Every structure is written in structure tokens, then in C-alpha cells.
Coordinates of C-alpha atoms in Angstrom, one line a residue:
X1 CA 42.6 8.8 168.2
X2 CA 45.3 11.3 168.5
X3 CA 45.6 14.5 166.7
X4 CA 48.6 16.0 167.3
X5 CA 47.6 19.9 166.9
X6 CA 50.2 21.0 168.6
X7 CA 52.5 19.4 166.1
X8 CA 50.9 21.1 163.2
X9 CA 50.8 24.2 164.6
X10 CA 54.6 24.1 165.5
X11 CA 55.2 23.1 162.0
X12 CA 52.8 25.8 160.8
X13 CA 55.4 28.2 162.4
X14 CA 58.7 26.6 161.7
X15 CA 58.1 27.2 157.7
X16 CA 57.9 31.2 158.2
X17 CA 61.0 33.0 157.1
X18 CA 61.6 34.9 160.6
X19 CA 64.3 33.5 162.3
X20 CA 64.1 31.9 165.5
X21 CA 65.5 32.8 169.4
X22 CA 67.1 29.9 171.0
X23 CA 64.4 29.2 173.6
X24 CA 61.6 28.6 170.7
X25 CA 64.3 26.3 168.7
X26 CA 65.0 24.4 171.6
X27 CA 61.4 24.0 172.7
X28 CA 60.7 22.6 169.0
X29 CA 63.2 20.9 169.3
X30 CA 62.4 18.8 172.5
X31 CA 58.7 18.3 171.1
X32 CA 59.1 17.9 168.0
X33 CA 59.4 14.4 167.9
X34 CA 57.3 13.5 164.8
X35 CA 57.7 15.2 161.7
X36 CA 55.7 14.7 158.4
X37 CA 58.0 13.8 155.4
X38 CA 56.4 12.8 152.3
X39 CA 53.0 12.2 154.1
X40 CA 54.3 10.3 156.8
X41 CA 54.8 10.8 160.1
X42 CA 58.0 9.9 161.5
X43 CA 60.7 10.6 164.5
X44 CA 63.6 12.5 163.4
X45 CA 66.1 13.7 165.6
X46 CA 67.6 16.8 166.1
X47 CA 69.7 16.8 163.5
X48 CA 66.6 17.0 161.2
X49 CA 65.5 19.9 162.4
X50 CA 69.1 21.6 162.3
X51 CA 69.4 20.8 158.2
X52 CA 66.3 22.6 157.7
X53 CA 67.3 25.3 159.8
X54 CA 70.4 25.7 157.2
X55 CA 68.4 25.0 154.0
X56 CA 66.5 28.1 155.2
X57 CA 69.4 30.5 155.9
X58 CA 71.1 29.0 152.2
X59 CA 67.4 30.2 150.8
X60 CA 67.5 33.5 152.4
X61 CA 71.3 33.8 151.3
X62 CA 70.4 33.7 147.6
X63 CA 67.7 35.9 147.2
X64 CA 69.6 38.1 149.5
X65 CA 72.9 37.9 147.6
X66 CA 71.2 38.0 144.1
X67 CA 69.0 41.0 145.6
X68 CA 71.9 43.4 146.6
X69 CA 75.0 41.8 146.3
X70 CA 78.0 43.1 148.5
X71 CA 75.5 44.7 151.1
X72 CA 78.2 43.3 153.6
X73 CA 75.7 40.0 155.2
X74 CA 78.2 37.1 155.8
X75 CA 77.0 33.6 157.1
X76 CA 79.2 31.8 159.6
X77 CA 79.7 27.7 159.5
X78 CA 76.2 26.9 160.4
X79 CA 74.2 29.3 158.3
X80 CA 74.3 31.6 161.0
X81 CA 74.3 35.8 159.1
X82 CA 77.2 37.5 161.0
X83 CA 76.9 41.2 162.0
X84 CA 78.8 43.6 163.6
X85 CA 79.5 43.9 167.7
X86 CA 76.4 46.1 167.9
X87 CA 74.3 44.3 165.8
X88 CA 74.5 46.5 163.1
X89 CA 75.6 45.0 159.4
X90 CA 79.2 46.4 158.0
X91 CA 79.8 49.7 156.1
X92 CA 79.7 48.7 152.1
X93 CA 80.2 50.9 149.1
X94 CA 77.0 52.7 147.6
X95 CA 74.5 50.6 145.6
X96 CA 73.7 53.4 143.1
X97 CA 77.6 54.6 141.6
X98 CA 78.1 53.3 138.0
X99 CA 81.2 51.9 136.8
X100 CA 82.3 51.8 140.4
X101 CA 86.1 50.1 140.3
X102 CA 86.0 49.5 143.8
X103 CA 85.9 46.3 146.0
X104 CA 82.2 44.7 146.9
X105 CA 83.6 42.3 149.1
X106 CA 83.7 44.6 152.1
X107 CA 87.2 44.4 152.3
X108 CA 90.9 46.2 151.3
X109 CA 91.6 49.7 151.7
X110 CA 88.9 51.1 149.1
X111 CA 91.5 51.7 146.1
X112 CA 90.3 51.2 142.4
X113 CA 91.2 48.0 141.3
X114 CA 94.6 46.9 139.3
X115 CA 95.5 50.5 140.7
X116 CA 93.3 52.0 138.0
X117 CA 94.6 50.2 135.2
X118 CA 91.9 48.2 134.5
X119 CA 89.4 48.7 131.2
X120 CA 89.0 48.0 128.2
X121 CA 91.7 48.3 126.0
X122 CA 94.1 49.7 129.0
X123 CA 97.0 48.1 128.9
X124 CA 98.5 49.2 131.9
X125 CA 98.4 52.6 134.4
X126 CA 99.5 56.1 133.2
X127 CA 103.0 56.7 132.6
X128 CA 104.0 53.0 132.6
X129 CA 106.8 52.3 130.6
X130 CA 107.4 48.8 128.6
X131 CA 110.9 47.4 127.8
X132 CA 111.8 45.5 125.3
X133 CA 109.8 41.9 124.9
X134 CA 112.5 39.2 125.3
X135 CA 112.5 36.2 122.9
X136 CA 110.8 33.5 124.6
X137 CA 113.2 30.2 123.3
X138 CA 110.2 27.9 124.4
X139 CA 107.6 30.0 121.8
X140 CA 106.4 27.6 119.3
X141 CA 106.9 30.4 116.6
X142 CA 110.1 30.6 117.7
X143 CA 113.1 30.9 114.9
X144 CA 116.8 31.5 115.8
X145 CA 117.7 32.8 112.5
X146 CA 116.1 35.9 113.7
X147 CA 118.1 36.9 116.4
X148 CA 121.0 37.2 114.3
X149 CA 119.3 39.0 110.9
X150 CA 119.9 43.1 110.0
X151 CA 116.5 44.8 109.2
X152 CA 117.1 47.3 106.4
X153 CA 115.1 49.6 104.7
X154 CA 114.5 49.0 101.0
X155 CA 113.6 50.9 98.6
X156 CA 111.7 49.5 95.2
X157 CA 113.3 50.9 92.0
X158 CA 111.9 54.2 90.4
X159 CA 109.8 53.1 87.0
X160 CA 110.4 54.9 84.4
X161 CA 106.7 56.1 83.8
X162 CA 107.1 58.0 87.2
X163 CA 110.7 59.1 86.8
X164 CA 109.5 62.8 85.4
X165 CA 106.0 62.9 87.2
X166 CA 108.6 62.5 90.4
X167 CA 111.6 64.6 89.7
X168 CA 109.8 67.6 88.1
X169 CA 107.8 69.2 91.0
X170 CA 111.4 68.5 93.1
X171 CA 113.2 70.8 90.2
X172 CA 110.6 73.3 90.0
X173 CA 110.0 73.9 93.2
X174 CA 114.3 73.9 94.2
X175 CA 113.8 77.2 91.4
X176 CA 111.9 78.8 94.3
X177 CA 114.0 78.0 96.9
X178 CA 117.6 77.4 95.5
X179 CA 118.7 75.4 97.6
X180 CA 120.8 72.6 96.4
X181 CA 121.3 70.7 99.9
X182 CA 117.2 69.9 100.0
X183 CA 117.2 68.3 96.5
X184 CA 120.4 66.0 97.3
X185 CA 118.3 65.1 100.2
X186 CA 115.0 64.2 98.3
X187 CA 117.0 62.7 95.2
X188 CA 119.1 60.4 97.7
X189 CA 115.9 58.6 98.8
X190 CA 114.8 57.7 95.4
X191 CA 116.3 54.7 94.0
X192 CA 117.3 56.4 90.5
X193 CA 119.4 53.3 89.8
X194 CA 120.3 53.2 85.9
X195 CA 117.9 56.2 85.7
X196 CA 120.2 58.9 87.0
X197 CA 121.7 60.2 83.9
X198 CA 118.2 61.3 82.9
X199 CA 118.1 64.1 86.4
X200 CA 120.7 66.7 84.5
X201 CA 118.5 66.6 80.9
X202 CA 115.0 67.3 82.8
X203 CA 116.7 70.1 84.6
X204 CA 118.1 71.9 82.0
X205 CA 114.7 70.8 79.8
X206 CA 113.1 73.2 82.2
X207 CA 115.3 75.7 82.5
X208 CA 115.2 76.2 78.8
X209 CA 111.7 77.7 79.4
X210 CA 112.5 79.6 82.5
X211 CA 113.8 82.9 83.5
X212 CA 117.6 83.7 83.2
X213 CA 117.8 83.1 87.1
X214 CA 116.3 79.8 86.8
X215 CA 119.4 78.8 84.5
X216 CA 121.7 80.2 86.3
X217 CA 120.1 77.6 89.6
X218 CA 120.4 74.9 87.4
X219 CA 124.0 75.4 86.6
X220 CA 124.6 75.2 90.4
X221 CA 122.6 72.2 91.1
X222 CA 124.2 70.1 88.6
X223 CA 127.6 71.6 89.5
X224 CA 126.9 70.3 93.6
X225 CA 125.0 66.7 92.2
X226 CA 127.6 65.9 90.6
X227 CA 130.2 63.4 93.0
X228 CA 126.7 63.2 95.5
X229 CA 123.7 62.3 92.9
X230 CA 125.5 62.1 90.0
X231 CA 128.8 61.2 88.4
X232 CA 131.2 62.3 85.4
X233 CA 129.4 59.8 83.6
X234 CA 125.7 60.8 84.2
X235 CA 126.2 64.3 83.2
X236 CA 128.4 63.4 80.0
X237 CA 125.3 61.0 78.6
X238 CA 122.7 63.5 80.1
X239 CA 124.1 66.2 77.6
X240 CA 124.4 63.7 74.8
X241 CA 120.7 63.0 74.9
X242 CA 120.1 66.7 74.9
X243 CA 122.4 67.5 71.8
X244 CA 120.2 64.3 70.3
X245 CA 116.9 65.6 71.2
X246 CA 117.6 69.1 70.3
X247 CA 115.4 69.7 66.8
X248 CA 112.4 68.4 69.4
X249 CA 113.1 71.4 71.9
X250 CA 113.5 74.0 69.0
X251 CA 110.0 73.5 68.4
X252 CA 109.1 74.9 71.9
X253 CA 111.9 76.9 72.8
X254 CA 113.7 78.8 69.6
X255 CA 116.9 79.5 71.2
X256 CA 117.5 76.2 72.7
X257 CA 120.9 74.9 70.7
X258 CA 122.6 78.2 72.1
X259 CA 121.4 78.0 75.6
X260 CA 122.4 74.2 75.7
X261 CA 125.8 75.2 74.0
X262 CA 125.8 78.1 76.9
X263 CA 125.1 75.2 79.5
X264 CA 128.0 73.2 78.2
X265 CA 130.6 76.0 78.5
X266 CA 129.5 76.2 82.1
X267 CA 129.7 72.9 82.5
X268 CA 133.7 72.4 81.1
X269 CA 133.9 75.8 83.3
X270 CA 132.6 73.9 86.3
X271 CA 134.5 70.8 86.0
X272 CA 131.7 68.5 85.5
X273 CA 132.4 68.1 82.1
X274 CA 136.1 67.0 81.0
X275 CA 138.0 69.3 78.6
X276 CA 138.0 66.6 76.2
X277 CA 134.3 66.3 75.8
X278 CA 134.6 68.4 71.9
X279 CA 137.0 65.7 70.6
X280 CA 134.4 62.7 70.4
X281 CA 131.9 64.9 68.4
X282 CA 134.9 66.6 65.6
X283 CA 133.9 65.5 62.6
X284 CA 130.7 63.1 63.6
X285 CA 127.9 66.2 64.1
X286 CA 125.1 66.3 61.1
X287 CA 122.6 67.9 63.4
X288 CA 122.4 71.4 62.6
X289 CA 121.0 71.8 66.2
X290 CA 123.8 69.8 67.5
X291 CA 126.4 71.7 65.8
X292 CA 125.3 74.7 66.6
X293 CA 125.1 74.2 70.4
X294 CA 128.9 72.6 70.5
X295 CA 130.3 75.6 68.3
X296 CA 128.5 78.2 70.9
X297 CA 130.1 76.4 73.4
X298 CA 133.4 76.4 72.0
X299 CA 133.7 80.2 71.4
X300 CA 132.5 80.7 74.6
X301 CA 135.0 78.8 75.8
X302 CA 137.8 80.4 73.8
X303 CA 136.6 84.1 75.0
X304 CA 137.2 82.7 78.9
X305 CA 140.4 82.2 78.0
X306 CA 140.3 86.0 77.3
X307 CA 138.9 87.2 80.4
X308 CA 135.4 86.4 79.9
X309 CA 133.7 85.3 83.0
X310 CA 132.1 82.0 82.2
X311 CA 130.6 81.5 85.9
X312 CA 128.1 84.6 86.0
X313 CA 127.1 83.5 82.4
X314 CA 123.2 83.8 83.2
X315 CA 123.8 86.8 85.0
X316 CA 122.2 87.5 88.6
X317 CA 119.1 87.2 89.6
X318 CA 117.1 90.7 89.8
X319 CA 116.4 90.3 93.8
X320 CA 120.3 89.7 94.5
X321 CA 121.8 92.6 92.4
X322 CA 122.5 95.8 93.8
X323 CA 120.6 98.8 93.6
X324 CA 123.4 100.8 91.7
X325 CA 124.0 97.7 89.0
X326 CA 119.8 98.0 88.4
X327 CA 119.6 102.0 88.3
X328 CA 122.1 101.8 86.0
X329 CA 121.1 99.0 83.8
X330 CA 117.0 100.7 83.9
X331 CA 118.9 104.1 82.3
X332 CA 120.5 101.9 79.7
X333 CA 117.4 100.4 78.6
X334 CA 115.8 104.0 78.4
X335 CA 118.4 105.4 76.5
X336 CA 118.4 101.8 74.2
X337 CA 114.4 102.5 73.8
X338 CA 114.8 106.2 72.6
X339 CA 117.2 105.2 70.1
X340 CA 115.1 102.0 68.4
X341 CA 111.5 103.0 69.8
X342 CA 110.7 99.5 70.4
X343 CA 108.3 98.9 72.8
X344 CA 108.3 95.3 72.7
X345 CA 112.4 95.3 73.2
X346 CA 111.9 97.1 76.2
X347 CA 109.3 95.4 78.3
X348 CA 111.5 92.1 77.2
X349 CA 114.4 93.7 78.5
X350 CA 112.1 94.3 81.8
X351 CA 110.9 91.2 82.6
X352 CA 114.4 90.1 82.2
X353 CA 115.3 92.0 85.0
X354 CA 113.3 89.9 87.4
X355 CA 112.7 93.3 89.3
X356 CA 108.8 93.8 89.6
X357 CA 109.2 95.1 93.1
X358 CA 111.7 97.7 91.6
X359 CA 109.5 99.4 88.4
X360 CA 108.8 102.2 90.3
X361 CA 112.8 103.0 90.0
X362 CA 111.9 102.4 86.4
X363 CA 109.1 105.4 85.6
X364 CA 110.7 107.4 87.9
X365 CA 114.0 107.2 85.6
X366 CA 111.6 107.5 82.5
X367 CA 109.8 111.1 83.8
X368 CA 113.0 112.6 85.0
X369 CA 114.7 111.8 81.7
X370 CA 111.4 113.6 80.0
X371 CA 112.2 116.6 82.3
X372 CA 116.0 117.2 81.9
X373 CA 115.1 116.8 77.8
X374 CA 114.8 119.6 74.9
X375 CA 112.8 118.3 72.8
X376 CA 109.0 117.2 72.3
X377 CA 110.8 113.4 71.1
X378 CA 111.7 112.1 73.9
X379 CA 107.9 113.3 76.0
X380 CA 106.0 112.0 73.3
X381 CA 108.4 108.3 73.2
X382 CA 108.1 107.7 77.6
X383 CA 104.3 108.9 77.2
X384 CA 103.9 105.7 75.3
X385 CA 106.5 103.2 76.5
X386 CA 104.4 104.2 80.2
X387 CA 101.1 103.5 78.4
X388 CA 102.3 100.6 77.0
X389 CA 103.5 98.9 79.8
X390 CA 100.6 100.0 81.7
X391 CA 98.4 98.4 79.2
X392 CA 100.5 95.3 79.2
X393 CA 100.5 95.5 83.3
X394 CA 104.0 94.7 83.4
X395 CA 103.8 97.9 85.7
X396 CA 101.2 97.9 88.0
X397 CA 98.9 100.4 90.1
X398 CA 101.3 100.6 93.4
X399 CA 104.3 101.0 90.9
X400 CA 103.6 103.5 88.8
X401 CA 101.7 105.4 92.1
X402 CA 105.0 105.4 93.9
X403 CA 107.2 106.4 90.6
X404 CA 105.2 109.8 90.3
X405 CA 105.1 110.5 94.2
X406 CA 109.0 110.3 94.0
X407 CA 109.3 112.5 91.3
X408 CA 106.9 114.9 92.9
X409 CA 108.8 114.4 96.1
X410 CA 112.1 115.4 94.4
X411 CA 110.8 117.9 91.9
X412 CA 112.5 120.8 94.2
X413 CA 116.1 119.9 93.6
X414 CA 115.5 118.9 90.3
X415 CA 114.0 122.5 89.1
X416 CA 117.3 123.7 90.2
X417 CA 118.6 122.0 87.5
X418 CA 116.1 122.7 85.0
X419 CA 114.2 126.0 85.7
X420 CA 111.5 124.5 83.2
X421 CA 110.8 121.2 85.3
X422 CA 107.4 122.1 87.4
X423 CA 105.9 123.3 83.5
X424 CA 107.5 120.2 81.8
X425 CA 106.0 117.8 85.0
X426 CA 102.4 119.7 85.0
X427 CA 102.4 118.8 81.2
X428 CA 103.3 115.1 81.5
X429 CA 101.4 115.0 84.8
X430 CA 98.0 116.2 82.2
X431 CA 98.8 114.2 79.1
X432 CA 99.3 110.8 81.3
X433 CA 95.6 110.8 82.7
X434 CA 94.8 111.7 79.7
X435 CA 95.6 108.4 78.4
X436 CA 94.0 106.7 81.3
X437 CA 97.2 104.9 83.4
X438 CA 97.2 107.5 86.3
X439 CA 94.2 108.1 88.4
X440 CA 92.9 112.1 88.8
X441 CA 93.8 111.9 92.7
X442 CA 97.4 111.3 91.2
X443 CA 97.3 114.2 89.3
X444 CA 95.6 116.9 91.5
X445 CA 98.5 115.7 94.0
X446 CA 101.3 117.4 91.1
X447 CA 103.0 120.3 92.8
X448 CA 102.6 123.9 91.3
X449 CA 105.4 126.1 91.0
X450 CA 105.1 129.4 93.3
X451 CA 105.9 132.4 91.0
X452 CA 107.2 135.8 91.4
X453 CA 104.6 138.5 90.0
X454 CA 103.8 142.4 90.1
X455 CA 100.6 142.7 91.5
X456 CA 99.6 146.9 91.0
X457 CA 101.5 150.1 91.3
X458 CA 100.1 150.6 94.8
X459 CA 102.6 147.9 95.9
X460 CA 105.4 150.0 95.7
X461 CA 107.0 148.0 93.7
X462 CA 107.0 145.0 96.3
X463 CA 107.1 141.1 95.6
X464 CA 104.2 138.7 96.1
X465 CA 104.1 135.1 96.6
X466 CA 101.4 133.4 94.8
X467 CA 100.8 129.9 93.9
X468 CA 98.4 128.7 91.2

């Protein structure tokens, strides 16, 4: 019996995973001539031998490849792991960068890939610039009614449950600003449609309640609406409304049929309104409201004609008069208040004035008209008009601080005038923080007279300057 040891031990090595020179595979290869396959020995030729040689590279390929993939090994034709001329295997990028964009193949120039465009939700590199898509014809959504249709923008109608929820904050706020150009702007891109007419009666529904200046802004907006916003037409229904609707606004606003008869006149005066716009209501007026309003306008009218200037009906507002024209118009209300003693008349006639910044003009006016007076009358009446619009705070801290320290500033040249002024001021000066609307700082700062005195006989008769 034969046992071929030899065999099995040849066998024994050819299953390890070292790979073999080329004088042990050729040795195996001339005695190997008997191989076990399935239990049975049989004679296989050399190709045999050379299939498992590559079934064993493939194996060690995988678990290499799946092991550290892109370590640089590469297999020839036969199976055969290809290294470098020195033996040594080929430079590759590191195993341990994260999010590495570079190639793993070994090869290129070691750039990021796509040029660094690549990620998600990259659509291209930095600084690329797209053109316009062209129409693909063969697109299956395709449509060639759309290369030839307009886009426009479109604006839905306004309702009329928003129409004075929109325009009101645009009206009160242009009575900040007063600038006419902004509200053309925001009223062209509302679609008023039919709705227009109704802009001129919420404008001048708020001015009712406003200040003098306020009216007199929305006489200039409707007079620069009208042939932008508005027409001819708009305005002439937007006052017929308002003549309709006037017993409801004389329930907030007393005076409201001669300020709307005021904003008529200016209206004729403006050219928005036609001269003709009396002739439809002669005759056809029951409203006592309404009457009243059309004859206001009408003798206002009639006095233009006279000289009256109809444009600068509401006056100017306080911030864009001079200082001269509000000096002057402060001394008249001073001399109007010593003649009626109305307090109430005069802080009206005050906040008319639309001059807060200004009151210190005001009690500076007031104590120098106390000072150049005879008579106890005329101390006692601007003691309490100054109380009273203290107490009111029409006239505040700063003001009333800075009208003294003028007067005290001043009181010099006016003693010059009237020998009796530093006596007159140190009274007034007392009896004002007496009734509480001047701090004691603001009095100790009143200036004292320096008086000439005899002080003994020992003098010789000599002068001395003393100050209390």
C-alpha cells in the first residue's frame, strides 16, 4: 500500500495564506500529481493548481479591500498584488481624515472632488453664476402658449371692511411727516377702485379732531391727490357725503359744519372743487348742519374776493412760523388774558400755538410784563395764569426753569427801565414758590440788587457797595 505523505504534507502547506516563491510552486507543481477533490484522489494538471493559486489571491483581495479600502494594493491579470519598483506599496491618502473629498483610488492630482462643489444641497462652486434655463421644446410639460404670455402683477380689490382699517394709519401718520409724495405712493398700490371717493371724507373726518396744522396738511394732500389718486369727481361726492353725515360728526366734534364749510372754501380756492359746486344745493338744503357749512363757505369765499387770503386759512404750523410772528402773537394773548382773566381762553389759545418747545418765551413775556406794571392787578393775574398752567402742565419743569433764568439773565437792562424791577422780581420770585411751581434752588438763584448806603460818620462821607 502507498501512502502518499508527501502529498499531504504538500497539501498541508499549500492551504496557508503566505504566498509562495517560484521554486516551491514549481516543485508542487511537478509533484503534485494527485490531488484530493471531494474525497478522491485524482491527477490534475497544472492548471488546477494555478486556479487555486487565484481563488486565494481573490480571497485575500476581499478581506483586504473591505479591511482598508484604497490602501493603494492592486492585483495584475493573474492575481498577482502589484507594488512599487522597490517593493514598497504606493503613497495613499490617510485612513483617519473625516469627510475627506479626496480620491481613494491612488490616482489624479489630489484636488477635492467636483472642484469642491460637491455636498449636500450644493448646487454648484462658489461664485458660479446660472443663466437663464432655456425652454426645453421636447419637455413633456411643455406648452407654447407660454412663451408668448405677459406676467403682471395683480392686485385683489380693497373690501370695504378694510378700506378705513387700511387708509387711516397712512393719513395719520402723513400728519407727522407731511409729505404728500409718500401717500400718493402707498395709495397707488391699493386698488381703491369704486372706493376712492371715500379717501377725501376720512381725511378731513380726521382732521376735524386734529390740531389746526393737521387741517391745514389735509388741505394740501387733497389739493396734490387730486389728478394722481383722485379726480374732480371723487372729491365733489367725498364732500357730499360729508355735508350728509354732518349731524353724526357734531356729536363728536361741535364745530364741525364750519370747519367743513372752511374746507370747502379752500377747496373752490384750490381748484379741486368747480365754482359751480353752490348752484346744485340753492334751494335743496334742509340740514341745518348742511346749511350752515355751505353758507360759511360762501362768505368766506366772498371776503377773498376782498383780499382775504383763503390759502393760509388754518394758519401755520407753530414749528414753521417765525420767531417775531410767535413773540408777538404770545404778547397778544397776555394782554387778551388781562383783559378777560380767563384762564381757560388762554391755555386754548396755547396749545393752539403748537409751540411747546417755545413756552419758555411765553413766562418770560408774562414776568417782564409783571415788572414794567403799576399795579398789584396785573402780579396777582400772571401769578395765577403761571400756576394754572403749571398745574395743568401745559408748561413744564425745563420751560418754566429757562423762562426765569432769562429773566434773571436780563434783569440788568431791564432795571434801567424800571428802577423798581430787582424789588418787583424778588417779590414774584417769593410769591411763585410759594405756590409750589418753581423749585427753592430757582429762587435762591434770583439776583439781589447792590445798593448804595451810608455806613458811619467815620467814612468821611464815602460810598459802600453792599449786596444783600
Amino acid at each position: 500500500v502507498h501512502f502518499p505523505v508527501a502529498w499531504d504534507l504538500g497539501y498541508a502547506d499549500d492551504l496557508s495564506d503566505s504566498f509562495l516563491s517560484g521554486e516551491e510552486e514549481n516543485g508542487i507543481i511537478t509533484k503534485n500529481l494527485k490531488n484530493e477533490i471531494n474525497g478522491n484522489w485524482i491527477s490534475a494538471p497544472n492548471s488546477i493548481h494555478e486556479a487555486r493559486l487565484k481563488a486565494k489571491a481573490k480571497r485575500r483581495l476581499r478581506k483586504t479591500s473591505s479591511r482598508d479600502s484604497g490602501r493603494g494594493d492592486s492585483f495584475s491579470d493573474n492575481g498577482d498584488p502589484s507594488r512599487g519598483t522597490n517593493g514598497t506599496v504606493p503613497p495613499t491618502s490617510p485612513k483617519n481624515k473625516l469627510l475627506d473629498r479626496k480620491s481613494r483610488a491612488g490616482k489624479g492630482r489630489g484636488l477635492p472632488k467636483k472642484g469642491g462643489a460637491g455636498g449636500k444641497g450644493v448646487w454648484g462652486p462658489p461664485g458660479e453664476v446660472y443663466d437663464l434655463e432655456e425652454v426645453d421644446v421636447k419637455d413633456p410639460n411643455y406648452d407654447e402658449a407660454q412663451e408668448n404670455c405677459v406676467y403682471e402683477t395683480v392686485v385683489p380689490p380693497l373690501e370695504e371692511g378694510d378700506f378705513e382699517k387700511t387708509l387711516t394709519p397712512i393719513v395719520q401718520e402723513y400728519f407727522e411727516h407731511g409729505d404728500t409724495n409718500e401717500v400718493a405712493e402707498l395709495l397707488g398700490e391699493l386698488n381703491l377702485g369704486s372706493m376712492s371717493s371715500g379717501v377725501p371724507m376720512l381725511a378731513v373726518s380726521l382732521a376735524l379732531e386734529a390740531k389746526a396744522s393737521h387741517r391745514e396738511l389735509t388741505s394740501r394732500l387733497l389739493m396734490d391727490l387730486c389728478g394722481r389718486v383722485l379726480s374732480r369727481r371723487d372729491v365733489e361726492s367725498s364732500f357730499d357725503k360729508l355735508l350728509r353725515e354732518l349731524p353724526d360728526l357734531v356729536l363728536d366734534t361741535p364745530g364741525a359744519p364750519q370747519l367743513v364749510g372752511q374746507f370747502i372754501a379752500r377747496a373752490v380756492k384750490d381748484k379741486i372743487l368747480s365754482k359751480n359746486y353752490f348752484d346744485g344745493y340753492k334751494g335743496r338744503v334742509d340740514c341745518v348742519h348742511a346749511r350752515a357749512a355751505l353758507d360759511r363757505a360762501a362768505v368766506l369765499l366772498k371776503m377773498g374776493m376782498g383780499g382775504l387770503r383763503i390759502d393760509n386759512l388754518w394758519g401755520t404750523g407753530g414749528g414753521q412760523r417765525p420767531v417775531t410772528q410767535l413773540v408777538r402773537e404770545m404778547t397778544l394773548l397776555l394782554k387778551e388774558y388781562l383783559l378777560s382773566g380767563d384762564n381757560k381762553e388762554a391755555e386754548r389759545c396755547l396749545r393752539e400755538l403748537e409751540v411747546p418747545h417755545f413756552h419758555h418765551e411765553f413766562v418770560y413775556e408774562a414776568i417782564v410784563m409783571v415788572l414794567e406794571s403799576k399795579g398789584e392787578k396785573t402780579f396777582k393775574m400772571v401769578l395765577q395764569l403761571l400756576k394754572f398752567l403749571w398745574v395743568s402742565s401745559i408748561i413744564t419743569v425745563d420751560q418754566m426753569r429757562r423762562g426765569y433764568e432769562r429773566v434773571y439773565m436780563d434783569i440788568a437792562e431791564i432795571n434801567i427801565d424800571v428802577p423798581r424791577a430787582y424789588f418787583i422780581l424778588e417779590q414774584f420770585v417769593d410769591k411763585s414758590f410759594s405756590a409750589g411751581f418753581i423749585c427753592e434752588k430757582l429762587r435762591d438763584l434770583c439776583p439781589s440788587r447792590g445798593r448804595k448806603r451810608f455806613v458811619s460818620e467815620g467814612d468821611g462821607g464815602r460810598f459802600k457797595l453792599e449786596s444783600y
